[in-house]
Short mmCIF file of C-alpha atoms in Angstrom, two decimals:
data_model
loop_
_atom_site.label_atom_id
_atom_site.label_comp_id
_atom_site.label_asym_id
_atom_site.label_seq_id
_atom_site.Cartn_x
_atom_site.Cartn_y
_atom_site.Cartn_z
CA MET A 1 -6.24 -10.20 -29.54
CA ARG A 2 -4.90 -7.01 -31.11
CA PRO A 3 -2.96 -7.35 -34.34
CA PRO A 4 0.82 -7.23 -33.92
CA GLU A 5 2.11 -3.73 -33.31
CA CYS A 6 5.08 -3.09 -31.06
CA GLY A 7 3.93 -1.69 -27.73
CA VAL A 8 7.14 0.33 -27.48
CA CYS A 9 7.75 1.84 -30.94
CA GLY A 10 4.45 1.22 -32.70
CA LYS A 11 5.95 -0.62 -35.68
CA GLY A 12 3.81 -3.22 -37.39
CA PRO A 13 5.01 -6.29 -39.30
CA ASP A 14 5.28 -4.30 -42.54
CA GLU A 15 7.68 -1.84 -40.90
CA ALA A 16 9.79 -4.09 -38.67
CA ASP A 17 12.90 -5.93 -39.81
CA GLY A 18 11.98 -9.59 -40.09
CA GLY A 19 8.26 -9.00 -40.63
CA MET A 20 5.76 -10.98 -38.56
CA GLU A 21 8.42 -13.48 -37.49
CA ALA A 22 10.19 -10.71 -35.55
CA PHE A 23 7.17 -10.18 -33.27
CA THR A 24 6.51 -11.91 -30.00
CA THR A 25 4.17 -11.42 -27.09
CA VAL A 26 5.49 -10.83 -23.60
CA ALA A 27 3.33 -11.41 -20.52
CA PHE A 28 4.18 -8.84 -17.86
CA ALA A 29 3.47 -9.07 -14.12
CA ASP A 30 0.03 -7.49 -14.55
CA TYR A 31 -1.04 -10.09 -17.15
CA GLU A 32 -4.64 -11.16 -16.73
CA PRO A 33 -5.90 -13.85 -19.11
CA LEU A 34 -9.32 -13.28 -20.58
CA PRO A 35 -12.18 -15.35 -19.22
CA ASP A 36 -13.23 -18.36 -21.31
CA ARG A 37 -15.14 -17.43 -24.45
CA MET A 38 -14.26 -13.74 -24.13
CA THR A 39 -12.53 -12.05 -27.05
CA GLY A 40 -10.18 -9.10 -26.88
CA HIS A 41 -6.63 -8.44 -25.80
CA PRO A 42 -5.52 -9.42 -22.28
CA ARG A 43 -4.20 -6.80 -19.92
CA GLY A 44 -0.44 -7.03 -19.42
CA LEU A 45 0.24 -8.95 -22.65
CA GLU A 46 2.10 -6.89 -25.24
CA TRP A 47 3.35 -7.40 -28.76
CA LEU A 48 7.02 -6.43 -29.11
CA CYS A 49 9.11 -6.22 -32.28
CA GLY A 50 12.54 -7.79 -32.65
CA ASP A 51 14.18 -4.55 -31.55
CA HIS A 52 12.36 -4.58 -28.20
CA ALA A 53 11.48 -8.22 -27.46
CA ALA A 54 14.62 -9.19 -25.51
CA ALA A 55 14.64 -6.00 -23.43
CA GLY A 56 10.92 -6.38 -22.77
CA ALA A 57 11.27 -10.02 -21.73
CA ALA A 58 14.01 -9.00 -19.29
CA LEU A 59 11.48 -6.67 -17.63
CA ALA A 60 8.58 -9.16 -17.56
CA GLN A 61 8.61 -9.20 -13.74
CA LEU A 62 7.30 -5.60 -13.86
CA SER A 63 3.84 -4.37 -14.78
CA TRP A 64 3.48 -3.28 -18.39
CA PRO A 65 3.23 0.45 -17.53
CA GLU A 66 6.46 0.30 -15.50
CA ALA A 67 8.26 -1.78 -18.15
CA TYR A 68 7.08 0.65 -20.84
CA ARG A 69 8.49 3.62 -18.92
CA ARG A 70 11.85 1.88 -18.63
CA LEU A 71 11.89 0.77 -22.26
CA ARG A 72 11.15 4.32 -23.34
CA GLY A 73 13.88 5.66 -21.01
CA ARG A 74 11.59 7.41 -18.56
CA GLY A 75 11.98 5.36 -15.46
#
């Protein structure tokens, strides 16, 4: 899995208010878990900082690209 970095604003734990505790992962509609024993970061699973976690979770029924466009104000 990728280290925590907000998929919307790019902040890491050192930059976000609340540090690592402010980060959460949100599984969007296009989430695909990795096969057993495979390492990496699953498609459709994004780290979001405290500033974007609630808004992102409210859009979890969308694919990540569509949710990203809305979170960034382009859709």
